[in-house]
Amino acid sequence: MIPGVDSMLRNLFMSPPAMPRRATMFGPSSHSETPMRPNVKRQRSTLLTGEIEKPWTTDKDAYVTTSYWVTIGVAFIGVIGGALRCYFGWKDVPRIGNVCLIMEDDFNTLDKTIWTHDVEMGGFGNGDFEITADSTNNSSVQDGKLYIVPTLTSDVIGYNNIFNGYTYNVSGCTSSNRTACGAVSNSSSGSVINPVMSARLSTINSHSIKYSRVEVVAKLPRGDWLWPAIWMLPVNNVCGPWPASGEIDIMEARGNGISYQHRIDFVRASLNWGPFPFLNGVAKTCGWWAERRKTYADGFHTYALEWSPEFLRMYVDTRLDHMLQLSFIEPFFKHGDFPETIANGSQYMVTPDPWISSTRNVAPFDQPFYLVIDLAICFDEVAQSTQMHEGGSEGSVAGSISKGSRLVHVSINMSARNALLS
């Protein structure tokens, strides 16, 4: 064997010699277990080592101190003042006080001992052109709800008879005015039979209250010409014929669509009072509330009246949403600012004060009133003047009478002060 060759052959099958590991800053080298660190120069501290001066603790400025405490004092006074304002505002809210429930109806049945139907076709002085009937087609109770539904008279007597050659007599008419108990259609004279039938119910023969609380839960109808109302009339016209003895409208609305002013998303409350119908002070005692995103035909709402010798409030759902709030701080005759004289034919007369004998500012609303609920169909000059009952010129009456045109009541309760029940 040639010297040196054998050792070279053996070296071919040997493991290569270990090479020294390259030193990096991330780990130790093969020569040292100590990692390499960058050479960073330490910054010099700027911390003060001597005594720190605080001149504001020794040299106090009187103006600065005064302004500081004045600011604190004003803020404290503001908090106390706000709290007192909230307290006295809450304390001064008029309240009706304790009341006694005298009537409640959840409409499991239509209780005829509570409700009386007004049956006639005279228009009630408003130009209504419905026949108020006591038929179950127009007022009935289903599933704990009272439905007042308008229907077409032509469904009963035929379409042609509405306009000519038919005599209609109201069965069971309750009006003392016989002309309100029947009509004759005549195409030559333009006389027609009232084209719609509806219902009007009241508690005139069962319950009346003075200074009270009334709550009615209802869903309003939708449709042109429709005029739903929840209101109250005096049991006796002590101060004279309407409106001298007053009228309390807890809720009135119109079924018209969005193209009309004060439409189905508005509800109104008002008081009617005055020496004569043409001197009605309703414009001074009325108010509105509006539903911004829905209408009052989309669901049930609570319409309420709170009435005392000192104030009257009518609201929808909550006291914060009051349609009308009135304090009786002056007599109604003074509040009306009526003219001193009025024309009486060819003569002039002094405007009479129908409440002059009363010693309280609340008159004529110091008498017992009964509740009325109805769904009228109306359009005339009187209604237009109040901007309340405009008719739907865009559609016919028949087009307005549909499933959505019914007035639905869920519950009604009437409460009164114990000492003032009537």
mmCIF file of C-alpha atoms in Angstrom, residues 12-387:
data_model
loop_
_atom_site.group_PDB
_atom_site.id
_atom_site.type_symbol
_atom_site.label_atom_id
_atom_site.label_comp_id
_atom_site.label_asym_id
_atom_site.label_seq_id
_atom_site.Cartn_x
_atom_site.Cartn_y
_atom_site.Cartn_z
ATOM 1 C CA LEU A 12 -13.273 9.936 2.095
ATOM 2 C CA PHE A 13 -15.711 8.029 4.320
ATOM 3 C CA MET A 14 -15.232 10.097 7.440
ATOM 4 C CA SER A 15 -17.567 12.815 8.691
ATOM 5 C CA PRO A 16 -16.430 16.276 7.716
ATOM 6 C CA PRO A 17 -14.677 18.155 10.434
ATOM 7 C CA ALA A 18 -16.903 20.472 12.563
ATOM 8 C CA MET A 19 -16.678 24.042 11.340
ATOM 9 C CA PRO A 20 -16.795 26.896 13.787
ATOM 10 C CA ARG A 21 -20.362 28.396 14.087
ATOM 11 C CA ARG A 22 -20.709 31.863 12.726
ATOM 12 C CA ALA A 23 -21.293 34.346 15.440
ATOM 13 C CA THR A 24 -24.576 36.277 15.240
ATOM 14 C CA MET A 25 -26.387 38.746 17.470
ATOM 15 C CA PHE A 26 -29.218 36.224 17.898
ATOM 16 C CA GLY A 27 -27.346 33.402 19.566
ATOM 17 C CA PRO A 28 -24.037 32.281 21.052
ATOM 18 C CA SER A 29 -21.031 31.449 18.869
ATOM 19 C CA SER A 30 -19.085 28.211 18.971
ATOM 20 C CA HIS A 31 -16.436 29.996 20.975
ATOM 21 C CA SER A 32 -18.628 31.695 23.586
ATOM 22 C CA GLU A 33 -21.933 31.170 25.344
ATOM 23 C CA THR A 34 -22.344 34.930 25.786
ATOM 24 C CA PRO A 35 -24.587 36.489 23.102
ATOM 25 C CA MET A 36 -23.435 39.553 21.274
ATOM 26 C CA ARG A 37 -25.233 42.792 22.197
ATOM 27 C CA PRO A 38 -25.336 46.009 20.224
ATOM 28 C CA ASN A 39 -23.239 48.746 21.655
ATOM 29 C CA VAL A 40 -25.922 51.272 22.769
ATOM 30 C CA LYS A 41 -24.885 54.473 24.425
ATOM 31 C CA ARG A 42 -26.843 55.203 27.585
ATOM 32 C CA GLN A 43 -28.609 58.549 27.565
ATOM 33 C CA ARG A 44 -27.950 61.028 30.251
ATOM 34 C CA SER A 45 -30.796 61.543 32.778
ATOM 35 C CA THR A 46 -32.550 64.923 32.777
ATOM 36 C CA LEU A 47 -34.109 64.426 36.195
ATOM 37 C CA LEU A 48 -33.514 67.378 38.460
ATOM 38 C CA THR A 49 -31.506 66.438 41.467
ATOM 39 C CA GLY A 50 -31.888 69.605 43.452
ATOM 40 C CA GLU A 51 -34.877 71.036 45.306
ATOM 41 C CA ILE A 52 -37.843 71.676 42.984
ATOM 42 C CA GLU A 53 -39.307 75.140 43.267
ATOM 43 C CA LYS A 54 -43.118 75.513 43.580
ATOM 44 C CA PRO A 55 -43.776 79.239 43.592
ATOM 45 C CA TRP A 56 -47.568 78.859 43.536
ATOM 46 C CA THR A 57 -47.440 77.366 47.035
ATOM 47 C CA THR A 58 -45.722 80.387 48.472
ATOM 48 C CA ASP A 59 -46.772 83.335 46.304
ATOM 49 C CA LYS A 60 -50.607 82.865 46.180
ATOM 50 C CA ASP A 61 -52.590 85.167 43.862
ATOM 51 C CA ALA A 62 -55.818 86.328 45.547
ATOM 52 C CA TYR A 63 -57.571 86.820 42.217
ATOM 53 C CA VAL A 64 -56.769 83.276 41.105
ATOM 54 C CA THR A 65 -58.013 81.852 44.396
ATOM 55 C CA THR A 66 -61.177 83.935 44.212
ATOM 56 C CA SER A 67 -61.929 82.928 40.613
ATOM 57 C CA TYR A 68 -61.422 79.268 41.531
ATOM 58 C CA TRP A 69 -63.930 79.339 44.355
ATOM 59 C CA VAL A 70 -66.350 81.494 42.391
ATOM 60 C CA THR A 71 -66.334 78.884 39.609
ATOM 61 C CA ILE A 72 -66.951 76.086 42.101
ATOM 62 C CA GLY A 73 -69.684 78.100 43.808
ATOM 63 C CA VAL A 74 -71.493 78.967 40.578
ATOM 64 C CA ALA A 75 -71.421 75.323 39.482
ATOM 65 C CA PHE A 76 -72.794 74.246 42.864
ATOM 66 C CA ILE A 77 -75.547 76.877 42.748
ATOM 67 C CA GLY A 78 -76.425 75.720 39.216
ATOM 68 C CA VAL A 79 -76.804 72.127 40.383
ATOM 69 C CA ILE A 80 -78.943 73.149 43.361
ATOM 70 C CA GLY A 81 -81.016 75.501 41.196
ATOM 71 C CA GLY A 82 -81.614 72.793 38.595
ATOM 72 C CA ALA A 83 -82.683 70.344 41.281
ATOM 73 C CA LEU A 84 -85.084 72.889 42.805
ATOM 74 C CA ARG A 85 -86.524 73.732 39.400
ATOM 75 C CA CYS A 86 -87.163 70.054 38.696
ATOM 76 C CA TYR A 87 -88.741 69.575 42.114
ATOM 77 C CA PHE A 88 -91.080 72.554 41.940
ATOM 78 C CA GLY A 89 -91.890 71.777 38.308
ATOM 79 C CA TRP A 90 -92.915 68.279 39.357
ATOM 80 C CA LYS A 91 -94.765 69.620 42.415
ATOM 81 C CA ASP A 92 -96.726 72.190 40.378
ATOM 82 C CA VAL A 93 -97.989 69.718 37.767
ATOM 83 C CA PRO A 94 -101.799 69.794 38.134
ATOM 84 C CA ARG A 95 -103.199 66.521 39.379
ATOM 85 C CA ILE A 96 -106.729 65.293 39.538
ATOM 86 C CA GLY A 97 -106.225 63.496 42.853
ATOM 87 C CA ASN A 98 -107.941 60.339 44.032
ATOM 88 C CA VAL A 99 -110.817 59.143 41.891
ATOM 89 C CA CYS A 100 -113.430 56.426 42.139
ATOM 90 C CA LEU A 101 -114.181 54.097 39.232
ATOM 91 C CA ILE A 102 -117.833 54.440 38.246
ATOM 92 C CA MET A 103 -117.891 52.687 34.872
ATOM 93 C CA GLU A 104 -115.625 50.237 33.074
ATOM 94 C CA ASP A 105 -116.363 48.266 29.923
ATOM 95 C CA ASP A 106 -114.000 45.704 28.395
ATOM 96 C CA PHE A 107 -116.566 44.847 25.713
ATOM 97 C CA ASN A 108 -117.067 41.191 26.403
ATOM 98 C CA THR A 109 -120.615 42.000 25.281
ATOM 99 C CA LEU A 110 -122.390 45.134 24.088
ATOM 100 C CA ASP A 111 -124.033 46.060 27.383
ATOM 101 C CA LYS A 112 -127.319 47.807 26.593
ATOM 102 C CA THR A 113 -127.615 48.917 30.223
ATOM 103 C CA ILE A 114 -124.566 51.132 29.601
ATOM 104 C CA TRP A 115 -124.798 52.087 25.947
ATOM 105 C CA THR A 116 -127.662 53.792 24.152
ATOM 106 C CA HIS A 117 -127.761 54.040 20.353
ATOM 107 C CA ASP A 118 -128.671 57.355 18.749
ATOM 108 C CA VAL A 119 -130.821 56.322 15.776
ATOM 109 C CA GLU A 120 -131.559 59.025 13.195
ATOM 110 C CA MET A 121 -130.444 60.604 9.920
ATOM 111 C CA GLY A 122 -130.593 64.344 10.704
ATOM 112 C CA GLY A 123 -126.861 65.087 10.569
ATOM 113 C CA PHE A 124 -126.571 66.251 14.208
ATOM 114 C CA GLY A 125 -126.044 69.855 13.110
ATOM 115 C CA ASN A 126 -122.708 69.073 11.468
ATOM 116 C CA GLY A 127 -123.836 68.061 8.004
ATOM 117 C CA ASP A 128 -123.211 64.364 8.684
ATOM 118 C CA PHE A 129 -124.646 62.293 5.854
ATOM 119 C CA GLU A 130 -124.741 58.921 7.594
ATOM 120 C CA ILE A 131 -127.709 57.132 9.096
ATOM 121 C CA THR A 132 -126.853 56.186 12.668
ATOM 122 C CA ALA A 133 -128.394 52.766 13.250
ATOM 123 C CA ASP A 134 -128.462 50.135 15.976
ATOM 124 C CA SER A 135 -127.830 47.300 13.522
ATOM 125 C CA THR A 136 -125.169 44.714 14.301
ATOM 126 C CA ASN A 137 -123.800 45.469 10.841
ATOM 127 C CA ASN A 138 -122.638 48.826 12.192
ATOM 128 C CA SER A 139 -121.837 48.172 15.856
ATOM 129 C CA SER A 140 -120.949 44.826 17.376
ATOM 130 C CA VAL A 141 -118.609 43.171 19.846
ATOM 131 C CA GLN A 142 -116.111 40.512 18.782
ATOM 132 C CA ASP A 143 -113.165 39.079 20.738
ATOM 133 C CA GLY A 144 -113.357 41.739 23.442
ATOM 134 C CA LYS A 145 -113.500 44.651 20.994
ATOM 135 C CA LEU A 146 -116.291 47.023 20.020
ATOM 136 C CA TYR A 147 -116.393 47.599 16.258
ATOM 137 C CA ILE A 148 -118.150 50.602 14.723
ATOM 138 C CA VAL A 149 -118.309 49.934 10.995
ATOM 139 C CA PRO A 150 -119.731 52.148 8.225
ATOM 140 C CA THR A 151 -121.705 50.363 5.508
ATOM 141 C CA LEU A 152 -123.416 51.471 2.309
ATOM 142 C CA THR A 153 -127.144 52.185 2.480
ATOM 143 C CA SER A 154 -127.408 50.826 -1.069
ATOM 144 C CA ASP A 155 -126.654 47.373 0.348
ATOM 145 C CA VAL A 156 -130.010 47.608 2.145
ATOM 146 C CA ILE A 157 -132.327 49.518 -0.230
ATOM 147 C CA GLY A 158 -130.528 49.265 -3.566
ATOM 148 C CA TYR A 159 -128.366 51.735 -5.479
ATOM 149 C CA ASN A 160 -131.065 53.406 -7.599
ATOM 150 C CA ASN A 161 -133.331 54.015 -4.622
ATOM 151 C CA ILE A 162 -130.674 56.229 -3.071
ATOM 152 C CA PHE A 163 -131.280 58.825 -5.802
ATOM 153 C CA ASN A 164 -134.930 58.637 -6.812
ATOM 154 C CA GLY A 165 -138.379 57.369 -5.916
ATOM 155 C CA TYR A 166 -137.796 55.864 -2.493
ATOM 156 C CA THR A 167 -139.095 56.733 0.962
ATOM 157 C CA TYR A 168 -136.830 55.692 3.816
ATOM 158 C CA ASN A 169 -138.033 55.672 7.424
ATOM 159 C CA VAL A 170 -135.533 55.152 10.237
ATOM 160 C CA SER A 171 -136.677 52.225 12.339
ATOM 161 C CA GLY A 172 -136.587 53.030 16.057
ATOM 162 C CA CYS A 173 -135.734 56.706 15.512
ATOM 163 C CA THR A 174 -134.628 58.396 18.759
ATOM 164 C CA SER A 175 -134.716 62.013 17.558
ATOM 165 C CA SER A 176 -137.493 64.375 18.598
ATOM 166 C CA ASN A 177 -137.131 66.068 15.215
ATOM 167 C CA ARG A 178 -139.315 64.028 12.864
ATOM 168 C CA THR A 179 -137.452 65.282 9.780
ATOM 169 C CA ALA A 180 -134.434 63.401 11.120
ATOM 170 C CA CYS A 181 -136.397 60.146 11.062
ATOM 171 C CA GLY A 182 -136.984 59.773 7.338
ATOM 172 C CA ALA A 183 -136.223 61.025 3.821
ATOM 173 C CA VAL A 184 -137.521 60.761 0.266
ATOM 174 C CA SER A 185 -135.167 60.513 -2.706
ATOM 175 C CA ASN A 186 -136.035 62.646 -5.727
ATOM 176 C CA SER A 187 -133.718 63.167 -8.660
ATOM 177 C CA SER A 188 -135.582 66.304 -9.775
ATOM 178 C CA SER A 189 -135.083 68.143 -6.483
ATOM 179 C CA GLY A 190 -131.673 66.609 -5.821
ATOM 180 C CA SER A 191 -132.835 64.901 -2.631
ATOM 181 C CA VAL A 192 -131.053 61.644 -1.821
ATOM 182 C CA ILE A 193 -131.177 59.071 0.945
ATOM 183 C CA ASN A 194 -128.132 59.233 3.229
ATOM 184 C CA PRO A 195 -125.664 56.958 1.398
ATOM 185 C CA VAL A 196 -123.869 55.540 4.460
ATOM 186 C CA MET A 197 -124.952 53.818 7.664
ATOM 187 C CA SER A 198 -122.862 53.943 10.842
ATOM 188 C CA ALA A 199 -123.329 54.025 14.643
ATOM 189 C CA ARG A 200 -123.271 56.464 17.527
ATOM 190 C CA LEU A 201 -123.374 55.247 21.144
ATOM 191 C CA SER A 202 -123.560 57.177 24.410
ATOM 192 C CA THR A 203 -123.962 56.765 28.167
ATOM 193 C CA ILE A 204 -126.731 59.383 28.384
ATOM 194 C CA ASN A 205 -129.095 56.980 30.163
ATOM 195 C CA SER A 206 -126.550 55.281 32.402
ATOM 196 C CA HIS A 207 -123.458 57.234 33.480
ATOM 197 C CA SER A 208 -122.412 60.859 33.697
ATOM 198 C CA ILE A 209 -119.546 62.515 35.533
ATOM 199 C CA LYS A 210 -118.328 65.902 36.703
ATOM 200 C CA TYR A 211 -114.620 66.543 37.370
ATOM 201 C CA SER A 212 -113.287 63.212 36.319
ATOM 202 C CA ARG A 213 -110.898 60.991 34.477
ATOM 203 C CA VAL A 214 -111.848 59.155 31.276
ATOM 204 C CA GLU A 215 -109.689 56.663 29.368
ATOM 205 C CA VAL A 216 -110.573 55.094 26.028
ATOM 206 C CA VAL A 217 -108.346 52.633 24.171
ATOM 207 C CA ALA A 218 -109.131 52.727 20.464
ATOM 208 C CA LYS A 219 -107.808 52.130 16.961
ATOM 209 C CA LEU A 220 -108.937 54.735 14.440
ATOM 210 C CA PRO A 221 -110.398 54.076 10.977
ATOM 211 C CA ARG A 222 -108.810 54.912 7.653
ATOM 212 C CA GLY A 223 -110.680 56.406 4.689
ATOM 213 C CA ASP A 224 -111.874 59.676 3.152
ATOM 214 C CA TRP A 225 -114.944 61.357 4.686
ATOM 215 C CA LEU A 226 -114.522 59.481 8.001
ATOM 216 C CA TRP A 227 -114.716 61.421 11.274
ATOM 217 C CA PRO A 228 -114.162 59.287 14.418
ATOM 218 C CA ALA A 229 -114.756 61.014 17.741
ATOM 219 C CA ILE A 230 -114.697 60.374 21.501
ATOM 220 C CA TRP A 231 -116.433 63.251 23.235
ATOM 221 C CA MET A 232 -118.796 64.422 25.984
ATOM 222 C CA LEU A 233 -122.008 66.442 26.138
ATOM 223 C CA PRO A 234 -123.808 67.995 29.130
ATOM 224 C CA VAL A 235 -126.667 66.008 30.599
ATOM 225 C CA ASN A 236 -128.708 69.212 30.862
ATOM 226 C CA ASN A 237 -128.204 72.414 28.909
ATOM 227 C CA VAL A 238 -128.065 74.466 32.088
ATOM 228 C CA CYS A 239 -126.407 77.459 30.414
ATOM 229 C CA GLY A 240 -128.393 77.298 27.197
ATOM 230 C CA PRO A 241 -128.370 75.412 23.885
ATOM 231 C CA TRP A 242 -125.126 74.334 22.225
ATOM 232 C CA PRO A 243 -122.447 75.561 22.592
ATOM 233 C CA ALA A 244 -123.400 77.663 25.649
ATOM 234 C CA SER A 245 -123.474 74.592 27.923
ATOM 235 C CA GLY A 246 -120.195 73.268 26.541
ATOM 236 C CA GLU A 247 -118.800 70.242 24.731
ATOM 237 C CA ILE A 248 -115.633 68.280 25.568
ATOM 238 C CA ASP A 249 -113.933 66.615 22.593
ATOM 239 C CA ILE A 250 -111.461 64.117 24.023
ATOM 240 C CA MET A 251 -110.381 62.938 20.571
ATOM 241 C CA GLU A 252 -111.335 63.794 17.010
ATOM 242 C CA ALA A 253 -109.558 62.715 13.847
ATOM 243 C CA ARG A 254 -109.929 62.372 10.119
ATOM 244 C CA GLY A 255 -109.478 59.197 8.115
ATOM 245 C CA ASN A 256 -107.991 61.010 5.130
ATOM 246 C CA GLY A 257 -104.658 60.025 3.603
ATOM 247 C CA ILE A 258 -101.349 61.846 3.450
ATOM 248 C CA SER A 259 -102.494 64.427 0.889
ATOM 249 C CA TYR A 260 -104.676 66.171 3.496
ATOM 250 C CA GLN A 261 -103.761 68.571 6.263
ATOM 251 C CA HIS A 262 -104.199 67.099 9.756
ATOM 252 C CA ARG A 263 -104.866 63.652 8.364
ATOM 253 C CA ILE A 264 -104.933 60.205 9.977
ATOM 254 C CA ASP A 265 -101.591 60.784 11.734
ATOM 255 C CA PHE A 266 -103.094 63.699 13.716
ATOM 256 C CA VAL A 267 -105.531 63.645 16.634
ATOM 257 C CA ARG A 268 -107.230 66.692 18.097
ATOM 258 C CA ALA A 269 -108.777 67.657 21.442
ATOM 259 C CA SER A 270 -110.929 70.727 22.011
ATOM 260 C CA LEU A 271 -113.590 72.490 24.052
ATOM 261 C CA ASN A 272 -116.667 74.043 22.449
ATOM 262 C CA TRP A 273 -118.196 76.996 24.289
ATOM 263 C CA GLY A 274 -119.769 80.344 23.445
ATOM 264 C CA PRO A 275 -122.995 82.373 23.593
ATOM 265 C CA PHE A 276 -124.070 81.287 20.089
ATOM 266 C CA PRO A 277 -122.887 78.788 17.460
ATOM 267 C CA PHE A 278 -121.386 81.638 15.416
ATOM 268 C CA LEU A 279 -119.506 82.821 18.536
ATOM 269 C CA ASN A 280 -117.904 79.488 19.384
ATOM 270 C CA GLY A 281 -114.595 79.880 21.238
ATOM 271 C CA VAL A 282 -113.271 76.480 20.140
ATOM 272 C CA ALA A 283 -110.350 78.085 18.275
ATOM 273 C CA LYS A 284 -108.958 79.316 21.613
ATOM 274 C CA THR A 285 -109.185 75.918 23.310
ATOM 275 C CA CYS A 286 -107.996 73.255 20.897
ATOM 276 C CA GLY A 287 -104.772 71.393 20.300
ATOM 277 C CA TRP A 288 -103.175 68.603 18.281
ATOM 278 C CA TRP A 289 -100.768 65.729 18.623
ATOM 279 C CA ALA A 290 -99.119 63.938 15.703
ATOM 280 C CA GLU A 291 -97.667 60.466 15.149
ATOM 281 C CA ARG A 292 -94.454 61.044 13.213
ATOM 282 C CA ARG A 293 -93.712 57.654 11.687
ATOM 283 C CA LYS A 294 -97.059 55.865 11.785
ATOM 284 C CA THR A 295 -100.742 56.719 11.802
ATOM 285 C CA TYR A 296 -103.370 56.313 14.473
ATOM 286 C CA ALA A 297 -104.998 53.676 12.273
ATOM 287 C CA ASP A 298 -101.946 51.402 12.613
ATOM 288 C CA GLY A 299 -102.488 50.433 16.238
ATOM 289 C CA PHE A 300 -104.292 51.039 19.513
ATOM 290 C CA HIS A 301 -103.759 54.201 21.551
ATOM 291 C CA THR A 302 -105.105 55.498 24.849
ATOM 292 C CA TYR A 303 -107.045 58.758 24.716
ATOM 293 C CA ALA A 304 -107.546 60.326 28.136
ATOM 294 C CA LEU A 305 -109.246 63.243 29.867
ATOM 295 C CA GLU A 306 -108.323 64.671 33.283
ATOM 296 C CA TRP A 307 -110.785 67.300 34.488
ATOM 297 C CA SER A 308 -110.987 69.212 37.763
ATOM 298 C CA PRO A 309 -112.321 72.613 38.929
ATOM 299 C CA GLU A 310 -108.805 74.027 38.414
ATOM 300 C CA PHE A 311 -107.623 72.541 35.114
ATOM 301 C CA LEU A 312 -108.411 70.269 32.190
ATOM 302 C CA ARG A 313 -105.937 68.078 30.295
ATOM 303 C CA MET A 314 -106.477 65.766 27.307
ATOM 304 C CA TYR A 315 -103.654 63.574 26.053
ATOM 305 C CA VAL A 316 -102.796 60.504 24.010
ATOM 306 C CA ASP A 317 -100.911 57.577 25.619
ATOM 307 C CA THR A 318 -98.946 59.675 28.162
ATOM 308 C CA ARG A 319 -99.375 62.980 29.991
ATOM 309 C CA LEU A 320 -96.300 64.279 28.179
ATOM 310 C CA ASP A 321 -98.195 64.007 24.878
ATOM 311 C CA HIS A 322 -101.044 66.326 25.821
ATOM 312 C CA MET A 323 -103.182 67.642 23.010
ATOM 313 C CA LEU A 324 -104.746 70.295 25.232
ATOM 314 C CA GLN A 325 -103.950 71.550 28.720
ATOM 315 C CA LEU A 326 -105.938 74.452 30.127
ATOM 316 C CA SER A 327 -105.978 76.113 33.544
ATOM 317 C CA PHE A 328 -109.184 77.882 34.514
ATOM 318 C CA ILE A 329 -107.580 81.183 35.505
ATOM 319 C CA GLU A 330 -110.251 83.498 34.077
ATOM 320 C CA PRO A 331 -113.943 83.247 33.142
ATOM 321 C CA PHE A 332 -114.649 81.787 29.715
ATOM 322 C CA PHE A 333 -116.568 84.882 28.629
ATOM 323 C CA LYS A 334 -113.470 87.002 29.256
ATOM 324 C CA HIS A 335 -111.233 84.376 27.661
ATOM 325 C CA GLY A 336 -113.390 84.409 24.528
ATOM 326 C CA ASP A 337 -112.922 88.154 23.971
ATOM 327 C CA PHE A 338 -116.323 88.275 22.289
ATOM 328 C CA PRO A 339 -117.593 91.480 20.640
ATOM 329 C CA GLU A 340 -119.552 93.800 22.895
ATOM 330 C CA THR A 341 -122.538 93.843 20.542
ATOM 331 C CA ILE A 342 -123.906 91.533 17.851
ATOM 332 C CA ALA A 343 -126.480 91.966 15.098
ATOM 333 C CA ASN A 344 -129.970 90.690 15.839
ATOM 334 C CA GLY A 345 -131.858 91.168 12.606
ATOM 335 C CA SER A 346 -131.918 94.892 11.915
ATOM 336 C CA GLN A 347 -131.059 95.708 15.523
ATOM 337 C CA TYR A 348 -127.945 95.334 17.646
ATOM 338 C CA MET A 349 -127.881 93.715 21.053
ATOM 339 C CA VAL A 350 -125.331 93.375 23.811
ATOM 340 C CA THR A 351 -123.538 90.031 23.618
ATOM 341 C CA PRO A 352 -125.002 87.976 26.476
ATOM 342 C CA ASP A 353 -122.806 86.166 28.983
ATOM 343 C CA PRO A 354 -124.405 82.722 29.445
ATOM 344 C CA TRP A 355 -122.225 82.004 32.508
ATOM 345 C CA ILE A 356 -122.721 85.285 34.365
ATOM 346 C CA SER A 357 -124.544 83.571 37.236
ATOM 347 C CA SER A 358 -121.624 81.218 37.901
ATOM 348 C CA THR A 359 -119.055 82.121 40.539
ATOM 349 C CA ARG A 360 -116.364 79.801 39.138
ATOM 350 C CA ASN A 361 -114.095 80.207 36.144
ATOM 351 C CA VAL A 362 -114.715 76.604 35.095
ATOM 352 C CA ALA A 363 -118.308 77.282 33.904
ATOM 353 C CA PRO A 364 -119.831 75.908 31.687
ATOM 354 C CA PHE A 365 -117.695 72.852 32.451
ATOM 355 C CA ASP A 366 -119.015 72.584 35.998
ATOM 356 C CA GLN A 367 -121.956 70.322 35.150
ATOM 357 C CA PRO A 368 -122.308 66.536 34.652
ATOM 358 C CA PHE A 369 -121.352 65.306 31.168
ATOM 359 C CA TYR A 370 -121.969 61.940 29.496
ATOM 360 C CA LEU A 371 -119.721 60.068 27.048
ATOM 361 C CA VAL A 372 -120.306 59.697 23.294
ATOM 362 C CA ILE A 373 -118.370 57.532 20.815
ATOM 363 C CA ASP A 374 -119.181 57.551 17.130
ATOM 364 C CA LEU A 375 -117.929 57.254 13.578
ATOM 365 C CA ALA A 376 -119.464 59.990 11.443
ATOM 366 C CA ILE A 377 -119.246 60.625 7.712
ATOM 367 C CA CYS A 378 -119.190 64.335 7.129
ATOM 368 C CA PHE A 379 -118.413 67.211 4.771
ATOM 369 C CA ASP A 380 -119.933 70.684 4.835
ATOM 370 C CA GLU A 381 -119.044 74.356 5.220
ATOM 371 C CA VAL A 382 -119.173 74.194 9.012
ATOM 372 C CA ALA A 383 -116.758 71.294 9.055
ATOM 373 C CA GLN A 384 -114.414 73.036 6.635
ATOM 374 C CA SER A 385 -114.345 76.159 8.794
ATOM 375 C CA THR A 386 -112.868 74.161 11.660
ATOM 376 C CA GLN A 387 -110.330 72.498 9.334
#
